[in-house]
mmCIF file of C-alpha atoms and ligand atoms in Angstrom:
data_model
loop_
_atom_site.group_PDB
_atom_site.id
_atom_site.type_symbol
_atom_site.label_atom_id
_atom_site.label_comp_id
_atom_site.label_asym_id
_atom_site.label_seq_id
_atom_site.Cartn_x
_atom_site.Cartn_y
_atom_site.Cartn_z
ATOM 1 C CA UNK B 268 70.229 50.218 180.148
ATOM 2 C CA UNK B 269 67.899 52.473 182.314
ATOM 3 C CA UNK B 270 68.238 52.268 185.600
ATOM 4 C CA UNK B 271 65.788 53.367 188.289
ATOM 5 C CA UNK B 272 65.504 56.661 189.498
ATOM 6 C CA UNK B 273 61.777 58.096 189.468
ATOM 7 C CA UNK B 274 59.747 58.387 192.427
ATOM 8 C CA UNK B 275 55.951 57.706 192.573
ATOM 9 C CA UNK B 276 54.472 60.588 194.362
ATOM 10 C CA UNK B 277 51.045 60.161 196.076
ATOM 11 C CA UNK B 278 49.932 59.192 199.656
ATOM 12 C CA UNK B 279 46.191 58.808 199.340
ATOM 13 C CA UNK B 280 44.345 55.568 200.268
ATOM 14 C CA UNK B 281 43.756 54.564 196.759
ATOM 15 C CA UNK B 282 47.160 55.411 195.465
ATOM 16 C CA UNK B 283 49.226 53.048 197.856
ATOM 17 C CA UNK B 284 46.703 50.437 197.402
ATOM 18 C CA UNK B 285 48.013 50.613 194.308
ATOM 19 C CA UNK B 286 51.641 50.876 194.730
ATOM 20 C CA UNK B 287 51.258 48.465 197.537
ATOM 21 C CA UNK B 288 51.042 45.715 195.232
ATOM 22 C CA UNK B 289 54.286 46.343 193.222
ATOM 23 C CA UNK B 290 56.421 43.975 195.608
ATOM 24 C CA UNK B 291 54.064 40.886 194.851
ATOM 25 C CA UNK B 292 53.624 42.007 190.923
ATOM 26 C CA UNK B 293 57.442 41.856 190.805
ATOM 27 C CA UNK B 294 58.331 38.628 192.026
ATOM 28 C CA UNK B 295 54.769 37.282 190.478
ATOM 29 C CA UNK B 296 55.578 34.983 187.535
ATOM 30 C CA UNK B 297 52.455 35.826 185.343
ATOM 31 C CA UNK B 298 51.130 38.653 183.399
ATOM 32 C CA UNK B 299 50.142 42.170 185.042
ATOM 33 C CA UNK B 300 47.504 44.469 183.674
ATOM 34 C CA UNK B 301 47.437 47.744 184.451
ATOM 35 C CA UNK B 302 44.518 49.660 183.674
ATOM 36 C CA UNK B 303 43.787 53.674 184.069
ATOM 37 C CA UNK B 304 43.267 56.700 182.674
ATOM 38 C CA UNK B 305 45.356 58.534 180.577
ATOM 39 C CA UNK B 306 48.043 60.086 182.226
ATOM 40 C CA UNK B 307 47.528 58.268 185.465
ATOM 41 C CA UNK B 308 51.230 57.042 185.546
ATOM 42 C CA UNK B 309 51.276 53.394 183.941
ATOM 43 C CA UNK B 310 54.304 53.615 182.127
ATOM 44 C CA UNK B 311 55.968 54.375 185.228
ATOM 45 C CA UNK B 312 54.196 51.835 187.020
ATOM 46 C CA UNK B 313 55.430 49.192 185.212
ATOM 47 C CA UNK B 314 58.813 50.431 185.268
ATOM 48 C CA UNK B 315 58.732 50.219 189.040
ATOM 49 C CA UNK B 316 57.444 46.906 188.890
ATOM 50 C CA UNK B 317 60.388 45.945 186.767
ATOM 51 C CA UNK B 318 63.082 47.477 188.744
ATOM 52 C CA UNK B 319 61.606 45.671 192.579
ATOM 53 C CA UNK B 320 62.131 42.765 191.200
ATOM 54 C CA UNK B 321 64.583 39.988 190.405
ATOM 55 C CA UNK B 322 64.537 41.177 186.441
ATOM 56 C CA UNK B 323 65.952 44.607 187.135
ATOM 57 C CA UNK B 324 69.300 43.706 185.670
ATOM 58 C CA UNK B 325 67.636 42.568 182.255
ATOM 59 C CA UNK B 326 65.674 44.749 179.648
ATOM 60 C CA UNK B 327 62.819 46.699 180.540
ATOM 61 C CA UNK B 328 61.269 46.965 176.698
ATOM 62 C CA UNK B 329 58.926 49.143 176.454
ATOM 63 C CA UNK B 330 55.957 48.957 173.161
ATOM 64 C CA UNK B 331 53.256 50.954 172.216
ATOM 65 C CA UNK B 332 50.978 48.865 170.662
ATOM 66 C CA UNK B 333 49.107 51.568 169.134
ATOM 67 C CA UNK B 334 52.130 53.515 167.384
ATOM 68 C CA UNK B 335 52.669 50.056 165.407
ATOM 69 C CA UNK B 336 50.826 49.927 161.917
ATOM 70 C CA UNK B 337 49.042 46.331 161.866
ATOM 71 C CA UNK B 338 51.564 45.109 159.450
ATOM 72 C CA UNK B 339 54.392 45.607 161.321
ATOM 73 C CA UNK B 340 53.515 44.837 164.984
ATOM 74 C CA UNK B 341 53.627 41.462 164.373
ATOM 75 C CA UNK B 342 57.211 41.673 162.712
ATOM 76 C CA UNK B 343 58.147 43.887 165.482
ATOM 77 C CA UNK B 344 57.373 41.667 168.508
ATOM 78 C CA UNK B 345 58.393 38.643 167.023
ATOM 79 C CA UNK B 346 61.089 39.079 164.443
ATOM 80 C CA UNK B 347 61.680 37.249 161.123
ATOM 81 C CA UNK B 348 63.654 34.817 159.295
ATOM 82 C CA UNK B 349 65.164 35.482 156.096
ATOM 83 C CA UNK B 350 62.991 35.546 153.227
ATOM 84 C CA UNK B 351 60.344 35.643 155.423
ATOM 85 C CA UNK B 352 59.060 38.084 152.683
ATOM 86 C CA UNK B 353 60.372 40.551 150.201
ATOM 87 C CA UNK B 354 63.246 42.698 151.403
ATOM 88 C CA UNK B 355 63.818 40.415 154.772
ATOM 89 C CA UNK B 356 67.212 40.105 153.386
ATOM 90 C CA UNK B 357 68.326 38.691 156.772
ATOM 91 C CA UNK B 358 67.281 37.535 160.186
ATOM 92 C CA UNK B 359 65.864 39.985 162.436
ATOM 93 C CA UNK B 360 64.829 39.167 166.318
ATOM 94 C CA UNK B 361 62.192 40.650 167.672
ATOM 95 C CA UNK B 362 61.008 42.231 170.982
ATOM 96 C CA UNK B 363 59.981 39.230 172.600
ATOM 97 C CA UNK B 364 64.382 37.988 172.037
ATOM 98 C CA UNK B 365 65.607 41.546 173.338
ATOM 99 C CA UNK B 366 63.313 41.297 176.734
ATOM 100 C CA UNK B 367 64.661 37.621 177.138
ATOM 101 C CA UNK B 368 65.389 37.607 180.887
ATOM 102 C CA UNK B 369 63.533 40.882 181.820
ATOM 103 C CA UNK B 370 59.916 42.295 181.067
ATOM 104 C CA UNK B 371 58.930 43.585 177.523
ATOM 105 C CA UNK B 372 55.965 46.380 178.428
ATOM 106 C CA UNK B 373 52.737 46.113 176.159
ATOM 107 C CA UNK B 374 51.432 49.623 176.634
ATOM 108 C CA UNK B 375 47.915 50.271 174.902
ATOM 109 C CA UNK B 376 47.096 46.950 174.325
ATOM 110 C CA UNK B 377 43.735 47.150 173.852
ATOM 111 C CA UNK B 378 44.888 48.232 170.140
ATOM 112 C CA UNK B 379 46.624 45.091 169.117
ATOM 113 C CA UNK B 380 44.334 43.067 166.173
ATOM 114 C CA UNK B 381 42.773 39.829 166.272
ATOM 115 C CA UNK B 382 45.569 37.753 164.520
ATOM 116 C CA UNK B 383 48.505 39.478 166.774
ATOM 117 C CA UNK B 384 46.445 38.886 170.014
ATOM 118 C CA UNK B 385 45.627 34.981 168.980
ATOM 119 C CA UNK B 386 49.905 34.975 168.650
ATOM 120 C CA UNK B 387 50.261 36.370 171.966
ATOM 121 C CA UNK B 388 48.039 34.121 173.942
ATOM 122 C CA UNK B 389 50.450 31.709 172.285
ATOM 123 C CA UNK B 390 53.672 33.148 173.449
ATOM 124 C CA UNK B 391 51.687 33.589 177.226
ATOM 125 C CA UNK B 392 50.827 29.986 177.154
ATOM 126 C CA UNK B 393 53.661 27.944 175.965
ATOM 127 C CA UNK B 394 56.522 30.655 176.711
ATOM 128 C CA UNK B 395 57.708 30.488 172.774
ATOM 129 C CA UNK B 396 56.774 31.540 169.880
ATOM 130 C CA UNK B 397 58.029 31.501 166.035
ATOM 131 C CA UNK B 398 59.575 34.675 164.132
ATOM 132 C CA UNK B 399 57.877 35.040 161.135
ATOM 133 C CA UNK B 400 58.424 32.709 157.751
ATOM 134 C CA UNK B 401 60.608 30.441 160.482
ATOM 135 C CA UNK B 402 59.811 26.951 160.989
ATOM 136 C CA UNK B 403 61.368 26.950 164.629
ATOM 137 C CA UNK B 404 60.414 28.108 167.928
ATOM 138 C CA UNK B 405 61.963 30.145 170.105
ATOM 139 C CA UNK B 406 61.773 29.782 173.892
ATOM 140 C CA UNK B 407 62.164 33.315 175.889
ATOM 141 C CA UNK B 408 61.857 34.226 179.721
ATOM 142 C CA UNK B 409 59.713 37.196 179.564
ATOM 143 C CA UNK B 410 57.544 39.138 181.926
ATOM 144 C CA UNK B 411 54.478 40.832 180.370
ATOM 145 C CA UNK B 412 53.134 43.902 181.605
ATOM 146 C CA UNK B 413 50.382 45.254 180.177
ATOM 147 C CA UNK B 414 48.498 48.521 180.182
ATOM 148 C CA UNK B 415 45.118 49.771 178.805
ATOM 149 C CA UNK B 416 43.430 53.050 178.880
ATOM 150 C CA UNK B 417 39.977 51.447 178.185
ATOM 151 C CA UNK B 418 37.947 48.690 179.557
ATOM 152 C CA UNK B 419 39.061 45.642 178.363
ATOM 153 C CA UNK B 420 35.789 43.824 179.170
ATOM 154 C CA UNK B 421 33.779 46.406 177.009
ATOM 155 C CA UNK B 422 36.251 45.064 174.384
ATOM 156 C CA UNK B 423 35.454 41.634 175.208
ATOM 157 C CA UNK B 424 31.779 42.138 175.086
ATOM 158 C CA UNK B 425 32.171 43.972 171.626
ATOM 159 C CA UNK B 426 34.010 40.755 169.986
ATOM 160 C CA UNK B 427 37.540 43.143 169.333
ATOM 161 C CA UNK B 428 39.540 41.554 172.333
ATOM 162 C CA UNK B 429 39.424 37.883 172.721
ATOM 163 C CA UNK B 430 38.371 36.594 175.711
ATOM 164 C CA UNK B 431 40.660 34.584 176.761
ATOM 165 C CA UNK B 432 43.377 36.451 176.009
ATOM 166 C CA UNK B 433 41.324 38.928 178.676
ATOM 167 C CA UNK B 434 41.560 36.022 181.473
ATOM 168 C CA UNK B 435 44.987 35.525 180.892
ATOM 169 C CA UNK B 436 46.405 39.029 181.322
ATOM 170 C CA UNK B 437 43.382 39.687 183.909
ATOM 171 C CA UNK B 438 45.494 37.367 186.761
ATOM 172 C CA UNK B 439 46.734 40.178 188.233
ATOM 173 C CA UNK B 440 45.455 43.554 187.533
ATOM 174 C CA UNK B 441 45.967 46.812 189.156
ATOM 175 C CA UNK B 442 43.445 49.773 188.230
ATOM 176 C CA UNK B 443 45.563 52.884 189.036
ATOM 177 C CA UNK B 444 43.189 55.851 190.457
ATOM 178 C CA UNK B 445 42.553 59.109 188.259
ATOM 179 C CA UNK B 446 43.704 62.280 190.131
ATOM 180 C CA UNK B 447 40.324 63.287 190.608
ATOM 181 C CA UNK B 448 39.909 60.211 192.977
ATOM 182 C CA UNK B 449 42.776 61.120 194.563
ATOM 183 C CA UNK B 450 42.908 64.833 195.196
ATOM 184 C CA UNK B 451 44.956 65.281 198.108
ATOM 185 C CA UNK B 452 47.577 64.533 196.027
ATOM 186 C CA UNK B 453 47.215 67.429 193.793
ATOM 187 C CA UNK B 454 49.678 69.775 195.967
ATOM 188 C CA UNK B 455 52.062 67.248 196.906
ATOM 189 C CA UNK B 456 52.805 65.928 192.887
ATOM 190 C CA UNK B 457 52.559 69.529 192.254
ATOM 191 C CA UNK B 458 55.806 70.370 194.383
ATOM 192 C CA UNK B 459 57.720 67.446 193.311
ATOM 193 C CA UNK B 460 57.074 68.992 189.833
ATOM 194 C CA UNK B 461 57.417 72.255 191.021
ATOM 195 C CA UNK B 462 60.995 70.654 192.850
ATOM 196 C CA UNK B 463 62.069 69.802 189.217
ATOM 197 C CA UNK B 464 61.557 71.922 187.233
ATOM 198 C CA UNK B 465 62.477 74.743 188.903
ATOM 199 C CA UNK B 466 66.345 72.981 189.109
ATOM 200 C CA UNK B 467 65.981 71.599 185.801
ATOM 201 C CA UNK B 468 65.251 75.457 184.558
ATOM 202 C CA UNK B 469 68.404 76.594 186.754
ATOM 203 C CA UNK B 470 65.904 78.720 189.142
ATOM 204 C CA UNK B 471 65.472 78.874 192.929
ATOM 205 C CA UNK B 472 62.988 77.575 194.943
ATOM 206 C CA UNK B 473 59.555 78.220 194.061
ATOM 207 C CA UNK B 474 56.046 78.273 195.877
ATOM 208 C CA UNK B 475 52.609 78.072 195.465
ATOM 209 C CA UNK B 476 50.020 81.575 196.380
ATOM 210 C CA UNK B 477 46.979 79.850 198.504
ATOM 211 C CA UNK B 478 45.094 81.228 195.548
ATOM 212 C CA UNK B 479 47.031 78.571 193.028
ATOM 213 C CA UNK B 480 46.409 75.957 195.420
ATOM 214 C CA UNK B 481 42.623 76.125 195.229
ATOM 215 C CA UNK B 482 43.045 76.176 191.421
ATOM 216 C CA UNK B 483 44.784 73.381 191.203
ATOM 217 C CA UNK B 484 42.753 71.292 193.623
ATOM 218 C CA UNK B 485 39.341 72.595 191.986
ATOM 219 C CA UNK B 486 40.321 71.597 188.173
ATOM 220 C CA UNK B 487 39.027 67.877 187.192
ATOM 221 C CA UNK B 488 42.258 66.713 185.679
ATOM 222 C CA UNK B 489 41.080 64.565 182.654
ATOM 223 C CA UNK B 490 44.822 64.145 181.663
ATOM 224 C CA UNK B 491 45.559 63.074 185.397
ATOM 225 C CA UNK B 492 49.616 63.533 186.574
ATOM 226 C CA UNK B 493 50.815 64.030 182.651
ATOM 227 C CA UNK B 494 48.669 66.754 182.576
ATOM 228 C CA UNK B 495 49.651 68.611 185.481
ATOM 229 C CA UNK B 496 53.314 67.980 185.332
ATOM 230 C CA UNK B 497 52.813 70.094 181.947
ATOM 231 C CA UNK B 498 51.164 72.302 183.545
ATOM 232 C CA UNK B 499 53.855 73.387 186.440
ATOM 233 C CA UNK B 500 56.368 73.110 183.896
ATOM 234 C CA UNK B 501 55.205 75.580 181.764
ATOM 235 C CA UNK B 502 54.363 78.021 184.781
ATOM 236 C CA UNK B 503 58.086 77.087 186.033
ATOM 237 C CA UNK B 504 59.152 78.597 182.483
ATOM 238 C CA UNK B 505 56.646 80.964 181.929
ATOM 239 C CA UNK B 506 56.315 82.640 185.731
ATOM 240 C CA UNK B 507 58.794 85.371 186.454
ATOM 241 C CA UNK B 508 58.120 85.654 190.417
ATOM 242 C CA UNK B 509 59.360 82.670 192.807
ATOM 243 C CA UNK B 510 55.734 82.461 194.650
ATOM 244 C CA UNK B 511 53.562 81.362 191.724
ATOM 245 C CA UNK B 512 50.030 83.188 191.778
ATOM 246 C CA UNK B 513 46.464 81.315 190.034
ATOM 247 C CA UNK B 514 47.104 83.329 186.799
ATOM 248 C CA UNK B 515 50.312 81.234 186.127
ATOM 249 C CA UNK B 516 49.280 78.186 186.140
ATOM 250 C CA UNK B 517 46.976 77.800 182.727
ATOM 251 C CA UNK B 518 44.182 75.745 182.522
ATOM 252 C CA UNK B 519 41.166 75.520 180.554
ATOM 253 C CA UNK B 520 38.457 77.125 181.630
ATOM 254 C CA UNK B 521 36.734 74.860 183.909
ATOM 255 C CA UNK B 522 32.777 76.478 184.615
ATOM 256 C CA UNK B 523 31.289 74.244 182.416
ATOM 257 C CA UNK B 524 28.621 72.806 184.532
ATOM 258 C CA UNK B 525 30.449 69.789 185.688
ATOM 259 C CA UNK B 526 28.146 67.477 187.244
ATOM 260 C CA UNK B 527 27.401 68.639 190.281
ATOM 261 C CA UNK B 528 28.702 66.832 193.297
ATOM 262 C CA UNK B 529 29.763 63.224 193.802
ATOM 263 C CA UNK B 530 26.887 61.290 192.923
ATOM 264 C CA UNK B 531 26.711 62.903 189.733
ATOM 265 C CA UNK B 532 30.311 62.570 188.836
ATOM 266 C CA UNK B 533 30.509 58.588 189.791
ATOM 267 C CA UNK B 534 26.989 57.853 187.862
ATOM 268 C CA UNK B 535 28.637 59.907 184.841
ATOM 269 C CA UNK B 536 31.730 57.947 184.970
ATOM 270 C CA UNK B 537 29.386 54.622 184.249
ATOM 271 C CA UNK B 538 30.796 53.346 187.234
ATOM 272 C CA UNK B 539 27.378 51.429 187.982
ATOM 273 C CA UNK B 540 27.505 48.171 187.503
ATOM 274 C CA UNK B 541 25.422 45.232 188.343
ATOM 275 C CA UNK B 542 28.109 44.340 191.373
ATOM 276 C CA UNK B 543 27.104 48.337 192.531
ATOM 277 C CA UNK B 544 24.543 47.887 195.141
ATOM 278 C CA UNK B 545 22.422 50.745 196.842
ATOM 279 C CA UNK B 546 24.587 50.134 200.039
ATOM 280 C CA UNK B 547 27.278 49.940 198.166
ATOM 281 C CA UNK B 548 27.227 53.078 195.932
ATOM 282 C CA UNK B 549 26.071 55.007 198.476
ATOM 283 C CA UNK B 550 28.888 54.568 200.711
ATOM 284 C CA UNK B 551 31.573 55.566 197.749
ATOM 285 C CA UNK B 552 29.517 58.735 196.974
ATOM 286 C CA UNK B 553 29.713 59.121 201.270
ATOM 287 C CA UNK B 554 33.301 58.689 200.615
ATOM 288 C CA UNK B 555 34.063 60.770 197.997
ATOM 289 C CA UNK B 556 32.188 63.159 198.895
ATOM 290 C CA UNK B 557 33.972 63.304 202.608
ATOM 291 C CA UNK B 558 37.481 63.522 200.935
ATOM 292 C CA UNK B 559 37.053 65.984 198.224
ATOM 293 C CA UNK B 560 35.441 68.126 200.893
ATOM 294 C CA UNK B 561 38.375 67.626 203.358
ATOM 295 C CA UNK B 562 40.518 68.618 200.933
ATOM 296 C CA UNK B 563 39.095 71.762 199.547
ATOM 297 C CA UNK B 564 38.303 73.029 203.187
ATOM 298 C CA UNK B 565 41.691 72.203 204.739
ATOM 299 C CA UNK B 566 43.365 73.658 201.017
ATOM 300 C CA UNK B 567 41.152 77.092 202.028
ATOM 301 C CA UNK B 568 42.316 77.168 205.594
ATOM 302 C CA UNK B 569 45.979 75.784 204.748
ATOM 303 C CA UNK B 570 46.476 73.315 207.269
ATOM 304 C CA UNK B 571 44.809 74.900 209.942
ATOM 305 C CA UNK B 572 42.808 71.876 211.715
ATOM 306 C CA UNK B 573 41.286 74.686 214.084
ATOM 307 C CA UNK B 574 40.172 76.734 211.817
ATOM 308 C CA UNK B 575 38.791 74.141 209.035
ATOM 309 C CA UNK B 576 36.755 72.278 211.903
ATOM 310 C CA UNK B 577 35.414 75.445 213.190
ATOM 311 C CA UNK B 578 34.035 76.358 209.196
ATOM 312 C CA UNK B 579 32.474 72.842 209.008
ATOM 313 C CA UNK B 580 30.958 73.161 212.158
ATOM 314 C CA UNK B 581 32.485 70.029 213.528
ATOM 315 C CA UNK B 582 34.392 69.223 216.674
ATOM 316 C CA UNK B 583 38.015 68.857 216.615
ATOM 317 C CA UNK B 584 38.629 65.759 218.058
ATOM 318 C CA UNK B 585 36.054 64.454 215.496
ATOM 319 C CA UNK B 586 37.168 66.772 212.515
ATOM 320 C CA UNK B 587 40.370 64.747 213.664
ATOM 321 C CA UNK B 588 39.263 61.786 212.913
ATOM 322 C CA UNK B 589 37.870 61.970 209.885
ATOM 323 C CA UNK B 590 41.049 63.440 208.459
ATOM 324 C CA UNK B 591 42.796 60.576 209.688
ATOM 325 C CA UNK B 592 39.998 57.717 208.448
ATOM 326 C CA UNK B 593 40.607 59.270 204.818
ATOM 327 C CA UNK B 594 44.196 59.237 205.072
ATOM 328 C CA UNK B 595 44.766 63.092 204.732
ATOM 329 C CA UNK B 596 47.867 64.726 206.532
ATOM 330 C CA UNK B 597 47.288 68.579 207.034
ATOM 331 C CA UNK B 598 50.870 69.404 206.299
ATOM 332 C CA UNK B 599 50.062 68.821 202.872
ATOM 333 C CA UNK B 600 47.816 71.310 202.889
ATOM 334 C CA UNK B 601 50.447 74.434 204.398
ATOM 335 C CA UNK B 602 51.189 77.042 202.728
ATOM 336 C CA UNK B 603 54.298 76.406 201.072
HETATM 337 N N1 LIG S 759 52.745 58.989 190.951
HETATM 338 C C1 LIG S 759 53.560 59.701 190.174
HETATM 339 N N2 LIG S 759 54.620 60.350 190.721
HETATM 340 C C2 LIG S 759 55.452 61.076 189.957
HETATM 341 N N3 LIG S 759 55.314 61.235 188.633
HETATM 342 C C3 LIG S 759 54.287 60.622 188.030
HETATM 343 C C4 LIG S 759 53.364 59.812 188.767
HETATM 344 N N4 LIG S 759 52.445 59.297 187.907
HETATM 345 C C5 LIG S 759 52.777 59.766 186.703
HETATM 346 N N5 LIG S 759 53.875 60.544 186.745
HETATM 347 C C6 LIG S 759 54.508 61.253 185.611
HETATM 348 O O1 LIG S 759 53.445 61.622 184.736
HETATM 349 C C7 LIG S 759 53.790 61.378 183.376
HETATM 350 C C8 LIG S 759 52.809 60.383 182.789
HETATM 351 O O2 LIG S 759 53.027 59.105 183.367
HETATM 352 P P1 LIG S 759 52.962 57.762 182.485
HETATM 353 O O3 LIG S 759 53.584 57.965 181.149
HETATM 354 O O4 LIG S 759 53.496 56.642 183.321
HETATM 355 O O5 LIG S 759 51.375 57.663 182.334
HETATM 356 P P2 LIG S 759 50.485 56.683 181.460
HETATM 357 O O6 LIG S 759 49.371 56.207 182.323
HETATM 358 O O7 LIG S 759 51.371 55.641 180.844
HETATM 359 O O8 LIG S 759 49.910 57.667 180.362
HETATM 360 P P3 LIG S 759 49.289 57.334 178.906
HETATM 361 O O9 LIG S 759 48.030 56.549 179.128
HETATM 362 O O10 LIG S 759 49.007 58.693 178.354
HETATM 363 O O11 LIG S 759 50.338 56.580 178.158
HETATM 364 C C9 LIG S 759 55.228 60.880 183.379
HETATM 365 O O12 LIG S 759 56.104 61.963 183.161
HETATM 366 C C10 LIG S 759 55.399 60.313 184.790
HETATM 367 O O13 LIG S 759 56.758 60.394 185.181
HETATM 368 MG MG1 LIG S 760 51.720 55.288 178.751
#
């Protein structure tokens, strides 16, 4: 059995909302959803939630609902009895049996059919469920997590997720933040990358050029952490010096017109809803805006409070503050 041993890496606002929660998911008896981008650290997530709580000493199983032809998922979460059909010369338990005790992790499941998601509601309702071809139930102490890289409501609406499956994984939900909405992490994942890799690749220490920094804070990330910890790693492998310059780090070339500034980027991410009012969306953009610019400015000036208030023409004490409303510590920001 795995134990524990990963870190989650982040200090922004909206990341230890996030991780905040994990205590109360843990001892929580019902279902979790976590939702997010790709990339954004779900798996890991879960894991976390699994390993604070009580369950830790039982299975974590972990599922990819999407990896699992149609015809098989249903055999693989819930087992069979023999004969159930041709060639099920003898019993087999499923997924559901093996997580008996700890917390069997539904990853993509906004990619499990109609007939498998009517059998889960079942299992999340009554707590049992029958193998396939068996006349019996089975009882089983199981945690769900579950994780989704796309809106499960838009499912809803379109008729492919059933609604009240929705409800009853929706209890407690968790929406974990792209890296774009949480940029002042950027520098600090990228030297616990840059931390382990460089051991993991037998090499010394290794540091970032102010000019890497300001590429890696200026790219958009639309494969969020996964994408960067590939990143790192391959200029880990690839670099030969031990103070890693922008060239090494490769990214795709990002000067396609992205849309232009804050307000642009939250109405392209559909984020308007009918909740979203004019107060309301105006005061994110406010926000965003603020934070991404804190970041960039204090990533130019490395730290230097004195110097970044003095190039946005603010007073210290108030430059000060604003740092501090959004969270931001300038020592993430030095140069390494
Ligand atoms: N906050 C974090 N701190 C440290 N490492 C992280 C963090 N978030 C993600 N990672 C690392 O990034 C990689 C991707 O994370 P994970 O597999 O949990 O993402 P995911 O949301 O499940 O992605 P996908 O939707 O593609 O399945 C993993 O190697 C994970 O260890
Ligand atoms: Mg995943």
């Amino acid at each position: 059995m795995h134990s524990w041993d990963k870190t989650l890496i982040g200090t922004s606002k909206c990341f230890l909302q996030a991780t905040g929660m994990i205590p109360l998911l843990s001892v929580a008896k019902s279902t979790v959803l976590i939702s997010g981008e790709t990339g954004t650290g779900k798996e890991l997530f879960a894991r976390a939630i699994h390993y604070t709580g009580e369950r830790r000493g039982k299975p974590f199983v972990p599922v990819n609902c999407a990896a699992l032809p149609d015809h098989l998922i249903e055999n693989e979460l819930f087992g069979h009895s023999k004969g159930a059909f041709t060639g099920a010369l003898n019993e087999k338990s499923g997924l559901f049996q093996e997580a008996n005790g700890g917390t069997l992790f539904l990853d993509e499941i906004n990619s499990l059919n109609l007939t498998v998601q009517s059998k889960l509601l079942r299992v999340l309702q009554d707590q049992e469920f029958r193998p396939l071809g068996s006349t019996k139930s089975q009882r089983v102490d199981v945690k769900i997590v579950a994780a989704t890289n796309t809106d499960l409501r838009c499912l809803v609406e379109s008729r492919q997720f059933r609604e009240d499956l929705f409800y009853r994984l929706n209890i407690l939900s968790v929406l974990l933040p792209s890296l774009r909405d949480r940029k002042e992490d950027i520098l600090l994942l990228t030297t616990h990358f840059l931390r382990i890799y460089a051991k993991e690749f037998g090499r010394g220490p290794i540091t970032l050029a102010p000019s890497s920094k300001a590429k890696l804070m200026g790219y958009p990330w639309p494969g969020n952490v996964r994408e960067l910890e590939g990143v790192v790693q391959r200029a880990v492998v690839m670099a030969a010096g031990d103070v890693l310059e922008a060239h090494d780090f490769d990214l795709p070339d990002n000067k396609q017109p992205e849309p232009v500034g804050p307000t642009m980027a939250l109405l392209s991410r559909g984020q308007i809803t009918d909740e979203c009012s004019f107060q309301k969306m105006k005061t994110r953009v406010i926000e965003e805006f603020e934070r991404t610019y804190l970041c960039e400015l204090l990533s130019a000036h490395q730290g230097n409070i004195s110097q970044a208030a003095r190039a946005a023409k603010k007073e210290r004490r108030a430059f000060q503050r604003l740092l501090h409303k959004h969270g931001l510590d300038r020592r993430v920001f030095f140069a390494a």
